[in-house]
Short mmCIF file of C-alpha atoms and ligand atoms in Angstrom, two decimals:
data_model
loop_
_atom_site.label_atom_id
_atom_site.label_comp_id
_atom_site.label_asym_id
_atom_site.label_seq_id
_atom_site.Cartn_x
_atom_site.Cartn_y
_atom_site.Cartn_z
CA MET A 6 0.00 0.00 0.00
CA SER A 7 1.26 3.45 -0.80
CA PHE A 8 1.20 5.69 2.22
CA VAL A 9 1.45 8.86 0.16
CA GLY A 10 -2.07 10.17 -0.43
CA GLN A 11 -3.55 8.68 2.77
CA PRO A 12 -5.27 10.86 5.38
CA ILE A 13 -3.95 11.43 8.92
CA HIS A 14 -6.31 8.94 10.56
CA ALA A 15 -5.11 6.09 8.30
CA LEU A 16 -1.44 6.97 8.68
CA HIS A 17 -1.74 7.31 12.46
CA GLU A 18 -2.93 3.69 12.60
CA ALA A 19 -0.11 2.57 10.31
CA ILE A 20 2.49 4.31 12.51
CA ARG A 21 1.00 2.97 15.73
CA ASN A 22 0.88 -0.57 14.40
CA LYS A 23 4.46 -0.22 13.12
CA LYS A 24 3.42 -0.83 9.51
CA VAL A 25 5.59 2.14 8.63
CA SER A 26 8.15 4.16 10.57
CA ALA A 27 8.10 7.95 10.79
CA ARG A 28 11.39 8.02 8.88
CA GLU A 29 10.03 5.84 6.06
CA LEU A 30 6.92 7.97 5.84
CA THR A 31 8.91 11.20 5.82
CA ASN A 32 11.19 9.85 3.10
CA ALA A 33 8.18 8.82 1.04
CA PHE A 34 6.84 12.39 1.20
CA LEU A 35 10.24 13.93 0.42
CA LYS A 36 10.32 11.66 -2.62
CA GLN A 37 6.85 12.78 -3.68
CA ILE A 38 7.96 16.42 -3.28
CA ASP A 39 10.99 15.66 -5.45
CA ALA A 40 8.75 14.14 -8.09
CA VAL A 41 6.04 16.83 -8.37
CA GLU A 42 7.29 20.07 -6.82
CA GLY A 43 8.89 21.14 -10.11
CA LYS A 44 5.35 21.32 -11.53
CA ILE A 45 3.46 22.60 -8.48
CA HIS A 46 5.77 25.11 -6.73
CA ALA A 47 3.91 24.81 -3.44
CA PHE A 48 6.88 25.41 -1.14
CA ASN A 49 9.05 28.41 -0.33
CA THR A 50 11.34 26.33 1.89
CA ILE A 51 11.74 22.56 2.22
CA THR A 52 13.20 21.40 5.51
CA SER A 53 14.25 17.83 4.72
CA GLU A 54 16.94 17.58 7.37
CA GLU A 55 14.81 18.96 10.16
CA ALA A 56 11.98 16.64 9.05
CA LEU A 57 14.14 13.51 9.22
CA LYS A 58 15.48 14.55 12.63
CA GLN A 59 11.93 14.97 13.92
CA ALA A 60 10.99 11.60 12.41
CA ASP A 61 13.87 9.88 14.19
CA GLY A 62 12.64 11.42 17.44
CA VAL A 63 9.19 9.94 16.87
CA ASP A 64 10.62 6.53 15.96
CA ALA A 65 12.77 6.54 19.09
CA ALA A 66 9.71 7.33 21.22
CA ILE A 67 7.76 4.49 19.59
CA ALA A 68 10.68 2.05 20.09
CA LYS A 69 10.69 2.93 23.80
CA GLY A 70 6.99 2.20 23.98
CA ASN A 71 6.11 5.81 24.88
CA THR A 72 2.60 6.99 24.11
CA ILE A 73 2.65 9.02 20.92
CA GLY A 74 0.81 12.20 19.98
CA PRO A 75 -2.14 12.32 17.58
CA LEU A 76 0.09 13.59 14.75
CA ALA A 77 3.17 11.51 15.55
CA GLY A 78 5.17 10.92 12.40
CA ILE A 79 2.68 12.75 10.13
CA PRO A 80 4.49 14.89 7.52
CA ILE A 81 2.85 18.29 7.24
CA ALA A 82 3.46 21.74 5.76
CA ILE A 83 3.08 25.21 7.27
CA LYS A 84 2.04 28.44 5.59
CA ASP A 85 4.93 30.84 5.38
CA ASN A 86 3.30 33.51 7.57
CA LEU A 87 3.51 31.32 10.69
CA CYS A 88 6.66 31.76 12.73
CA THR A 89 8.81 28.65 12.91
CA ARG A 90 11.81 28.66 15.25
CA GLY A 91 15.04 28.54 13.24
CA ILE A 92 13.24 28.27 9.88
CA ALA A 93 12.96 31.22 7.49
CA THR A 94 9.51 32.83 7.53
CA THR A 95 8.92 35.12 4.57
CA CYS A 96 5.18 35.82 4.08
CA SER A 97 6.26 35.39 0.43
CA SER A 98 7.60 38.93 0.62
CA LYS A 99 10.98 40.34 -0.20
CA ILE A 100 10.74 42.57 2.85
CA LEU A 101 11.19 39.62 5.23
CA GLN A 102 14.34 38.47 3.45
CA GLY A 103 16.66 36.75 5.92
CA PHE A 104 14.15 36.78 8.80
CA ILE A 105 14.50 33.66 10.94
CA PRO A 106 12.06 33.68 13.84
CA PRO A 107 13.55 32.93 17.26
CA TYR A 108 10.26 31.36 18.37
CA ASP A 109 7.39 29.14 17.21
CA ALA A 110 3.82 30.30 16.69
CA THR A 111 1.55 28.64 19.27
CA VAL A 112 -0.02 26.44 16.57
CA VAL A 113 3.43 25.37 15.43
CA SER A 114 4.56 24.40 18.92
CA ARG A 115 1.29 22.51 19.43
CA LEU A 116 1.91 20.58 16.20
CA ARG A 117 5.48 19.87 17.35
CA ASP A 118 4.20 18.58 20.70
CA ALA A 119 1.69 16.34 18.87
CA GLY A 120 4.61 14.74 16.98
CA ALA A 121 4.04 16.26 13.51
CA ILE A 122 6.94 16.29 11.03
CA PHE A 123 7.62 19.64 9.35
CA LEU A 124 8.34 19.30 5.63
CA GLY A 125 8.54 23.01 4.95
CA LYS A 126 6.89 26.37 4.49
CA THR A 127 4.31 26.96 1.80
CA ASN A 128 3.94 29.72 -0.76
CA MET A 129 1.19 32.33 -0.38
CA ASP A 130 0.08 35.71 -1.63
CA GLU A 131 2.42 38.30 -0.15
CA PHE A 132 1.28 38.96 3.44
CA ALA A 133 -1.83 36.86 2.67
CA MET A 134 -3.23 39.56 0.39
CA GLY A 135 -4.78 37.87 -2.61
CA SER A 136 -6.90 35.01 -3.91
CA SER A 137 -4.58 33.26 -6.33
CA THR A 138 -1.06 33.09 -4.80
CA GLU A 139 0.08 35.14 -7.80
CA ASN A 140 1.00 37.98 -5.43
CA SER A 141 3.90 35.94 -4.05
CA ALA A 142 7.29 37.59 -4.50
CA PHE A 143 8.57 34.12 -5.40
CA GLU A 144 7.02 31.33 -7.50
CA LYS A 145 3.55 30.99 -8.96
CA THR A 146 1.96 27.93 -7.37
CA ARG A 147 -0.04 25.76 -9.79
CA ASN A 148 -3.36 24.05 -9.26
CA PRO A 149 -2.64 20.28 -9.21
CA TRP A 150 -5.88 19.64 -11.14
CA ASP A 151 -4.79 21.86 -14.04
CA LEU A 152 -1.29 23.32 -14.07
CA SER A 153 -2.38 26.32 -16.13
CA ARG A 154 -4.69 27.44 -13.31
CA ILE A 155 -4.26 29.14 -9.94
CA PRO A 156 -4.62 27.08 -6.75
CA GLY A 157 -6.54 29.89 -5.05
CA GLY A 158 -5.11 32.00 -2.27
CA SER A 159 -3.77 33.25 -0.18
CA SER A 160 -2.95 29.78 1.26
CA GLY A 161 -2.45 28.43 -2.28
CA GLY A 162 0.81 26.66 -1.48
CA SER A 163 -0.78 24.84 1.45
CA ALA A 164 -3.79 23.74 -0.63
CA ALA A 165 -1.70 22.65 -3.61
CA ALA A 166 0.73 20.74 -1.37
CA VAL A 167 -2.11 18.72 0.17
CA ALA A 168 -3.94 18.18 -3.14
CA ALA A 169 -0.70 17.02 -4.80
CA SER A 170 0.03 14.68 -1.84
CA GLU A 171 3.22 16.57 -1.02
CA ALA A 172 2.03 16.83 2.58
CA VAL A 173 -0.65 15.00 4.55
CA MET A 174 -2.01 18.25 5.93
CA ALA A 175 -1.06 21.90 5.85
CA LEU A 176 -1.83 24.91 8.02
CA GLY A 177 -3.23 28.04 6.44
CA SER A 178 -4.59 31.36 7.60
CA ASP A 179 -7.91 32.90 6.62
CA THR A 180 -8.69 36.61 6.75
CA GLY A 181 -11.35 36.72 4.04
CA GLY A 182 -11.36 33.19 2.67
CA SER A 183 -7.70 32.24 2.36
CA ILE A 184 -8.15 28.72 3.74
CA ARG A 185 -11.59 27.92 2.30
CA GLN A 186 -11.17 29.33 -1.21
CA PRO A 187 -7.92 27.47 -2.05
CA ALA A 188 -9.29 24.32 -0.38
CA GLY A 189 -12.40 24.60 -2.57
CA LEU A 190 -10.43 25.22 -5.75
CA CYS A 191 -8.03 22.34 -5.03
CA GLY A 192 -10.69 19.78 -4.04
CA ILE A 193 -9.76 19.43 -0.36
CA VAL A 194 -11.17 20.39 3.05
CA GLY A 195 -10.35 23.70 4.73
CA ILE A 196 -11.78 25.14 7.92
CA LYS A 197 -11.68 28.67 9.27
CA PRO A 198 -12.44 28.31 12.96
CA THR A 199 -14.41 30.81 15.04
CA TYR A 200 -12.44 33.99 15.72
CA GLY A 201 -10.65 33.29 19.02
CA ARG A 202 -10.78 29.49 18.77
CA VAL A 203 -7.18 29.14 17.57
CA SER A 204 -4.34 31.25 18.93
CA ARG A 205 -2.88 33.79 16.52
CA TYR A 206 0.34 34.14 18.51
CA GLY A 207 3.18 33.93 16.00
CA LEU A 208 0.96 34.46 12.96
CA ILE A 209 2.35 37.48 11.13
CA ALA A 210 -0.68 39.74 11.23
CA TYR A 211 -2.55 40.93 8.16
CA ALA A 212 -5.90 42.12 9.61
CA SER A 213 -5.92 41.17 13.27
CA SER A 214 -9.68 41.31 13.84
CA LEU A 215 -10.29 38.90 10.92
CA ASP A 216 -7.28 36.54 10.85
CA GLN A 217 -7.71 32.92 11.95
CA ILE A 218 -5.47 29.90 11.49
CA GLY A 219 -6.85 26.54 10.40
CA PRO A 220 -6.00 23.25 8.70
CA LEU A 221 -6.25 22.20 5.05
CA THR A 222 -6.81 18.46 4.99
CA GLN A 223 -7.89 15.57 2.78
CA ASP A 224 -11.07 14.91 4.70
CA VAL A 225 -13.29 16.12 7.52
CA THR A 226 -12.00 13.63 10.11
CA ASP A 227 -8.50 15.00 9.60
CA ALA A 228 -9.79 18.55 10.03
CA ALA A 229 -11.30 17.52 13.38
CA ILE A 230 -8.06 15.82 14.47
CA VAL A 231 -5.98 18.92 13.72
CA MET A 232 -8.53 21.22 15.37
CA ASN A 233 -8.15 19.17 18.55
CA VAL A 234 -4.41 19.84 18.45
CA ILE A 235 -4.30 23.53 17.53
CA GLY A 236 -7.48 24.84 19.18
CA GLY A 237 -7.92 26.09 22.71
CA HIS A 238 -6.98 28.99 24.93
CA ASP A 239 -3.56 30.63 24.75
CA PRO A 240 -2.65 33.36 27.25
CA ARG A 241 -0.19 34.76 24.66
CA ASP A 242 -3.06 35.90 22.41
CA THR A 243 -5.42 38.32 24.15
CA THR A 244 -8.17 37.53 21.63
CA SER A 245 -7.91 33.79 22.26
CA ALA A 246 -11.14 32.51 23.78
CA ASN A 247 -11.05 30.76 27.11
CA ARG A 248 -13.73 28.21 26.31
CA PRO A 249 -14.05 24.48 26.69
CA MET A 250 -12.58 22.50 23.80
CA PRO A 251 -14.76 19.54 22.83
CA ASP A 252 -13.11 16.52 21.21
CA PHE A 253 -14.03 17.42 17.64
CA THR A 254 -13.75 13.82 16.43
CA GLN A 255 -16.33 12.54 18.98
CA ASN A 256 -19.65 13.38 17.35
CA LEU A 257 -18.73 13.38 13.68
CA SER A 258 -20.86 10.37 12.82
CA ASN A 259 -23.96 11.32 14.80
CA GLY A 260 -25.88 12.15 11.63
CA ILE A 261 -27.85 15.23 10.68
CA ALA A 262 -31.46 14.03 10.73
CA GLY A 263 -33.72 16.94 11.64
CA LEU A 264 -31.02 19.58 11.27
CA ARG A 265 -31.99 22.82 9.56
CA ILE A 266 -29.77 23.89 6.67
CA GLY A 267 -30.01 27.60 5.83
CA VAL A 268 -29.84 28.56 2.17
CA PRO A 269 -29.40 32.34 1.80
CA LYS A 270 -31.62 33.67 -0.93
CA GLU A 271 -29.15 36.48 -1.74
CA TYR A 272 -26.43 33.99 -2.70
CA PHE A 273 -28.18 32.35 -5.60
CA VAL A 274 -28.78 35.26 -7.89
CA GLY A 275 -27.02 36.26 -11.13
CA GLY A 276 -23.35 35.78 -11.91
CA LEU A 277 -23.03 32.37 -10.34
CA ASP A 278 -21.31 29.83 -12.59
CA THR A 279 -23.90 27.29 -13.78
CA GLU A 280 -21.79 24.27 -12.86
CA VAL A 281 -21.15 25.67 -9.39
CA SER A 282 -24.83 26.40 -9.00
CA SER A 283 -25.90 22.89 -10.00
CA ALA A 284 -23.30 21.30 -7.67
CA ILE A 285 -24.82 23.29 -4.79
CA THR A 286 -28.37 22.30 -5.77
CA GLU A 287 -27.20 18.68 -5.81
CA ALA A 288 -25.65 19.19 -2.36
CA ILE A 289 -28.97 20.47 -1.02
CA ASN A 290 -30.61 17.28 -2.34
CA THR A 291 -27.98 15.20 -0.58
CA PHE A 292 -28.67 16.98 2.72
CA GLU A 293 -32.38 16.30 2.29
CA LYS A 294 -31.71 12.62 1.68
CA LEU A 295 -29.74 12.59 4.92
CA GLY A 296 -32.79 13.84 6.77
CA ALA A 297 -31.89 17.52 7.09
CA LYS A 298 -34.28 20.27 6.11
CA PRO A 299 -33.29 23.12 3.76
CA VAL A 300 -34.71 26.46 4.91
CA GLU A 301 -34.46 29.72 3.02
CA VAL A 302 -32.78 32.44 5.07
CA SER A 303 -31.92 36.03 4.31
CA LEU A 304 -28.58 37.79 4.76
CA PRO A 305 -29.67 41.21 3.50
CA HIS A 306 -26.37 43.00 4.10
CA SER A 307 -24.16 40.51 2.27
CA GLU A 308 -24.01 42.78 -0.74
CA TYR A 309 -21.89 45.17 1.35
CA ALA A 310 -19.49 42.50 2.59
CA ILE A 311 -16.70 43.02 0.06
CA ALA A 312 -16.69 46.80 0.40
CA THR A 313 -16.74 46.53 4.19
CA TYR A 314 -13.95 43.96 4.19
CA TYR A 315 -11.66 46.02 1.97
CA ILE A 316 -11.97 48.96 4.34
CA VAL A 317 -11.53 47.06 7.61
CA ALA A 318 -8.81 44.72 6.31
CA THR A 319 -6.73 47.41 4.60
CA ALA A 320 -7.03 49.73 7.62
CA GLU A 321 -5.69 47.03 9.91
CA ALA A 322 -3.04 46.00 7.38
CA SER A 323 -1.72 49.55 7.03
CA SER A 324 -1.17 49.62 10.76
CA ASN A 325 0.21 46.07 11.09
CA LEU A 326 2.65 46.51 8.23
CA ALA A 327 4.12 49.72 9.64
CA ARG A 328 6.61 47.58 11.58
CA PHE A 329 8.44 46.56 8.40
CA ASP A 330 10.70 49.56 8.18
CA GLY A 331 14.08 48.14 7.22
CA VAL A 332 15.32 48.54 10.80
CA ARG A 333 13.99 45.58 12.70
CA PHE A 334 13.23 42.82 10.22
CA GLY A 335 14.46 41.54 6.91
CA TYR A 336 15.24 43.67 3.92
CA ARG A 337 17.00 47.03 4.05
CA THR A 338 17.80 49.15 1.00
CA GLU A 339 21.42 49.57 -0.02
CA ALA A 340 20.85 53.02 -1.43
CA ALA A 341 19.86 55.48 1.27
CA SER A 342 21.66 58.62 2.33
CA ASP A 343 19.61 59.34 5.45
CA LEU A 344 17.15 57.66 7.82
CA LYS A 345 13.99 58.84 6.12
CA GLU A 346 15.20 57.69 2.75
CA MET A 347 16.17 54.36 4.29
CA TYR A 348 12.57 53.83 5.48
CA GLN A 349 11.08 54.93 2.19
CA LYS A 350 13.34 52.91 -0.07
CA SER A 351 13.29 49.79 2.08
CA ARG A 352 9.50 49.75 1.96
CA ALA A 353 9.29 50.76 -1.70
CA GLU A 354 11.71 48.02 -2.72
CA GLY A 355 10.57 45.41 -0.21
CA PHE A 356 6.78 45.36 -0.70
CA GLY A 357 5.04 44.18 -3.88
CA PRO A 358 2.33 46.17 -5.74
CA GLU A 359 -0.75 44.60 -4.07
CA VAL A 360 0.64 45.15 -0.58
CA LYS A 361 1.41 48.77 -1.42
CA ARG A 362 -2.09 49.23 -2.80
CA ARG A 363 -3.58 47.95 0.45
CA ILE A 364 -1.31 50.06 2.66
CA MET A 365 -2.36 53.15 0.72
CA LEU A 366 -6.06 52.25 0.83
CA GLY A 367 -5.86 51.53 4.55
CA THR A 368 -3.96 54.71 5.35
CA TYR A 369 -6.54 56.67 3.38
CA VAL A 370 -9.61 55.23 5.12
CA LEU A 371 -8.04 55.90 8.51
CA SER A 372 -6.92 59.45 7.77
CA SER A 373 -8.62 62.33 9.49
CA GLY A 374 -11.56 63.59 7.50
CA TYR A 375 -12.18 60.14 5.97
CA TYR A 376 -12.23 58.01 9.09
CA ASP A 377 -15.93 58.57 9.83
CA ALA A 378 -16.99 58.22 6.21
CA TYR A 379 -15.13 54.96 5.60
CA TYR A 380 -13.64 53.16 8.57
CA LYS A 381 -16.35 53.96 11.10
CA LYS A 382 -19.09 53.29 8.58
CA ALA A 383 -17.50 49.95 7.68
CA GLN A 384 -17.40 48.96 11.35
CA GLN A 385 -21.11 49.76 11.61
CA VAL A 386 -21.94 47.71 8.52
CA ARG A 387 -19.81 44.90 9.92
CA THR A 388 -22.18 44.79 12.90
CA LEU A 389 -25.18 44.61 10.56
CA ILE A 390 -23.58 41.66 8.74
CA LYS A 391 -22.99 39.94 12.07
CA ASN A 392 -26.62 40.62 13.06
CA ASP A 393 -27.81 39.02 9.80
CA PHE A 394 -26.05 35.80 10.78
CA ASP A 395 -27.36 35.96 14.35
CA SER A 396 -30.90 36.11 13.10
CA ALA A 397 -30.33 33.38 10.48
CA PHE A 398 -28.88 31.12 13.17
CA SER A 399 -31.95 31.64 15.32
CA GLU A 400 -33.80 29.63 12.65
CA VAL A 401 -31.18 27.22 11.27
CA ASP A 402 -28.21 25.17 12.48
CA VAL A 403 -25.87 25.90 9.58
CA VAL A 404 -25.82 28.09 6.50
CA ILE A 405 -24.52 26.82 3.16
CA SER A 406 -23.24 28.49 0.00
CA PRO A 407 -20.72 27.90 -2.73
CA THR A 408 -17.16 28.53 -1.52
CA SER A 409 -16.30 30.44 -4.70
CA PRO A 410 -18.43 31.76 -7.56
CA THR A 411 -16.35 29.85 -10.17
CA PRO A 412 -13.88 26.96 -10.32
CA ALA A 413 -10.14 27.81 -10.46
CA PHE A 414 -9.33 30.49 -13.02
CA LYS A 415 -6.28 30.68 -15.29
CA ILE A 416 -2.96 32.06 -14.12
CA GLY A 417 -2.84 35.70 -15.20
CA GLU A 418 -6.57 35.95 -15.85
CA LYS A 419 -7.40 38.42 -13.06
CA MET A 420 -4.04 39.98 -12.30
CA SER A 421 -4.72 43.18 -14.19
CA ASP A 422 -8.08 43.73 -12.51
CA PRO A 423 -7.94 43.83 -8.70
CA ILE A 424 -11.71 44.25 -8.35
CA GLN A 425 -12.36 41.01 -10.27
CA MET A 426 -9.87 39.31 -7.97
CA TYR A 427 -11.61 40.76 -4.88
CA LEU A 428 -14.96 39.47 -6.13
CA SER A 429 -13.76 35.89 -5.99
CA ASP A 430 -14.13 36.11 -2.19
CA ILE A 431 -17.77 37.13 -2.29
CA PHE A 432 -19.00 34.08 -0.35
CA THR A 433 -16.16 33.69 2.13
CA ILE A 434 -15.62 37.20 3.47
CA SER A 435 -18.78 37.47 5.59
CA ALA A 436 -17.70 34.67 7.93
CA ASN A 437 -14.58 36.63 8.86
CA LEU A 438 -16.51 39.86 9.37
CA ALA A 439 -19.00 38.00 11.59
CA GLY A 440 -16.31 35.91 13.35
CA ILE A 441 -18.17 32.65 12.73
CA PRO A 442 -16.64 29.27 11.79
CA ALA A 443 -16.90 28.05 8.20
CA ILE A 444 -15.59 25.09 6.25
CA SER A 445 -15.15 24.26 2.57
CA ILE A 446 -15.58 20.66 1.45
CA PRO A 447 -15.51 19.13 -2.03
CA CYS A 448 -19.00 18.91 -3.58
CA GLY A 449 -18.43 18.28 -7.26
CA PHE A 450 -16.35 18.76 -10.39
CA SER A 451 -16.81 20.97 -13.41
CA GLY A 452 -17.01 19.54 -16.94
CA GLU A 453 -13.30 20.35 -17.24
CA GLY A 454 -12.53 18.28 -14.16
CA LEU A 455 -12.00 21.20 -11.78
CA PRO A 456 -13.09 20.83 -8.13
CA ILE A 457 -16.07 22.74 -6.74
CA GLY A 458 -16.31 23.61 -3.04
CA LEU A 459 -19.31 23.78 -0.72
CA GLN A 460 -19.10 26.23 2.18
CA ILE A 461 -20.87 25.49 5.45
CA SER A 462 -20.92 28.02 8.28
CA ALA A 463 -22.22 27.74 11.84
CA LYS A 464 -22.77 29.69 15.05
CA PRO A 465 -19.73 31.03 16.88
CA PHE A 466 -17.86 28.19 18.63
CA ASP A 467 -20.12 25.56 17.10
CA GLU A 468 -17.38 23.87 15.06
CA GLU A 469 -18.85 20.58 16.30
CA THR A 470 -22.07 21.00 14.30
CA LEU A 471 -20.09 22.36 11.36
CA LEU A 472 -17.87 19.27 11.26
CA ARG A 473 -20.77 16.90 11.81
CA VAL A 474 -22.70 18.31 8.84
CA ALA A 475 -19.54 18.28 6.71
CA PHE A 476 -18.79 14.69 7.71
CA ALA A 477 -22.32 13.51 6.91
CA PHE A 478 -22.04 15.06 3.44
CA GLU A 479 -18.61 13.56 2.89
CA GLU A 480 -19.81 10.07 3.91
CA ALA A 481 -22.64 10.31 1.39
CA THR A 482 -20.37 11.38 -1.49
CA ASP A 483 -16.96 10.46 -2.89
CA PHE A 484 -15.61 13.76 -4.20
CA HIS A 485 -12.97 13.90 -1.45
CA LYS A 486 -11.50 10.58 -2.59
CA ARG A 487 -10.54 11.79 -6.06
CA LYS A 488 -6.94 12.83 -6.65
CA PRO A 489 -5.39 14.84 -9.45
CA ASN A 490 -3.32 12.95 -11.98
CA LEU A 491 0.21 14.33 -11.85
CA ALA A 492 2.00 11.68 -13.87
N1 LIG B 30 -8.49 37.35 -0.82
C1 LIG B 30 -8.72 38.11 0.36
C2 LIG B 30 -7.72 39.24 0.42
O1 LIG B 30 -7.03 39.40 -0.50
C3 LIG B 30 -8.61 37.24 1.58
C4 LIG B 30 -7.21 36.88 1.89
C5 LIG B 30 -7.08 36.10 3.16
O2 LIG B 30 -8.03 35.50 3.65
N2 LIG B 30 -5.89 36.18 3.74
O3 LIG B 30 -7.62 39.96 1.35
#
């Protein structure tokens, strides 16, 4: 049996029963990376040596008969905006050139403690700003289902790595859809947890009130396993919620009979790709067959979500990115005659065009005279969007939608038109503004063989219901079992 391409839960059994050692498994994944990475370009850094060292540690623990963690010996990848002790962390930006964090993000140290093997850091849109991974200062990551297409973004490297079986699982971050959209476009599972569920300590901030970290996995069970490891209170993140952490794997198979599935009427009007739309209709039928009841709900303010997001997110980004000044981190210009010029040139040379665009937008909406008209107004609309979800969730258990309005688009297709690029997040952004958990799972394929994602969202801190509904759907379908052909 080939171990490459198996989910965490299968590999955990194989490791525990000594069918494969952590070293053998790690080598098998390094070999797979060798074979396909030249086509996919999912990684910024590959840490083979570190991975094999970690694997030997796991094998030694198993030989001694020690109890092993839930991810012991599982080779995984980490988005390159999560700090990893001793391993370059770039945010796919030139401005972080040479930055080697002296500490691990909380999620990274939790993965370490659970025995995971780190294969490397994955490519992304620079500072997580984008929907295609084309804004990386480095490579363009390819969609494993069609190498001429984007993998989605900003966690495109993480999604492509998992879809191409270069890693069993990868961490991503999601500010407006960056876990769910690439998961959807690459035919895998991606969950954005409730704001506060997973510690953001050590995540290089983009928009702090929206950012959440989550896993990209091959199936829903794996998502639950990783949530168990990375979730839970962390005193190092003041926005981390001090709430009980259920075992997310416990109730996955409890079924969804009688559950109410909200279908927002605003989401199924004009502009939706016909293949996406019919995959979602099919999904609604599947839920009905499983005993759940579709209920029409209304999210009247969703039409303002993108505008609101691009004010709030850019405002926060302009402030968060002020720290990259050529003094403390990474890149510094060679050509400055005084301090002010050093700041200006380091930032001008270090940041790419999309990041600059966002810093300028954010600075503008926060400037005196415009603050009330833009930033304050956006915060007020954000509350209305949150209220829409609160009232929907008083009638239904989950809300569904497509993850993205279309399957993966071609590399280069939207690069000259930022607004078109922003519109690809139309269904994912509201969950970040409202702080609620949402997942993307595979729900079909287009005529051209491109994956289509179904988004499910739930009440704050109700990841359990979210995962249960996703699991029931997955059990009733086989989309998650298909793999791209990379031969
Ligand atoms: N595509 C959105 C943006 O560009 C969301 C990115 C994200 O979730 N990090 O901001």
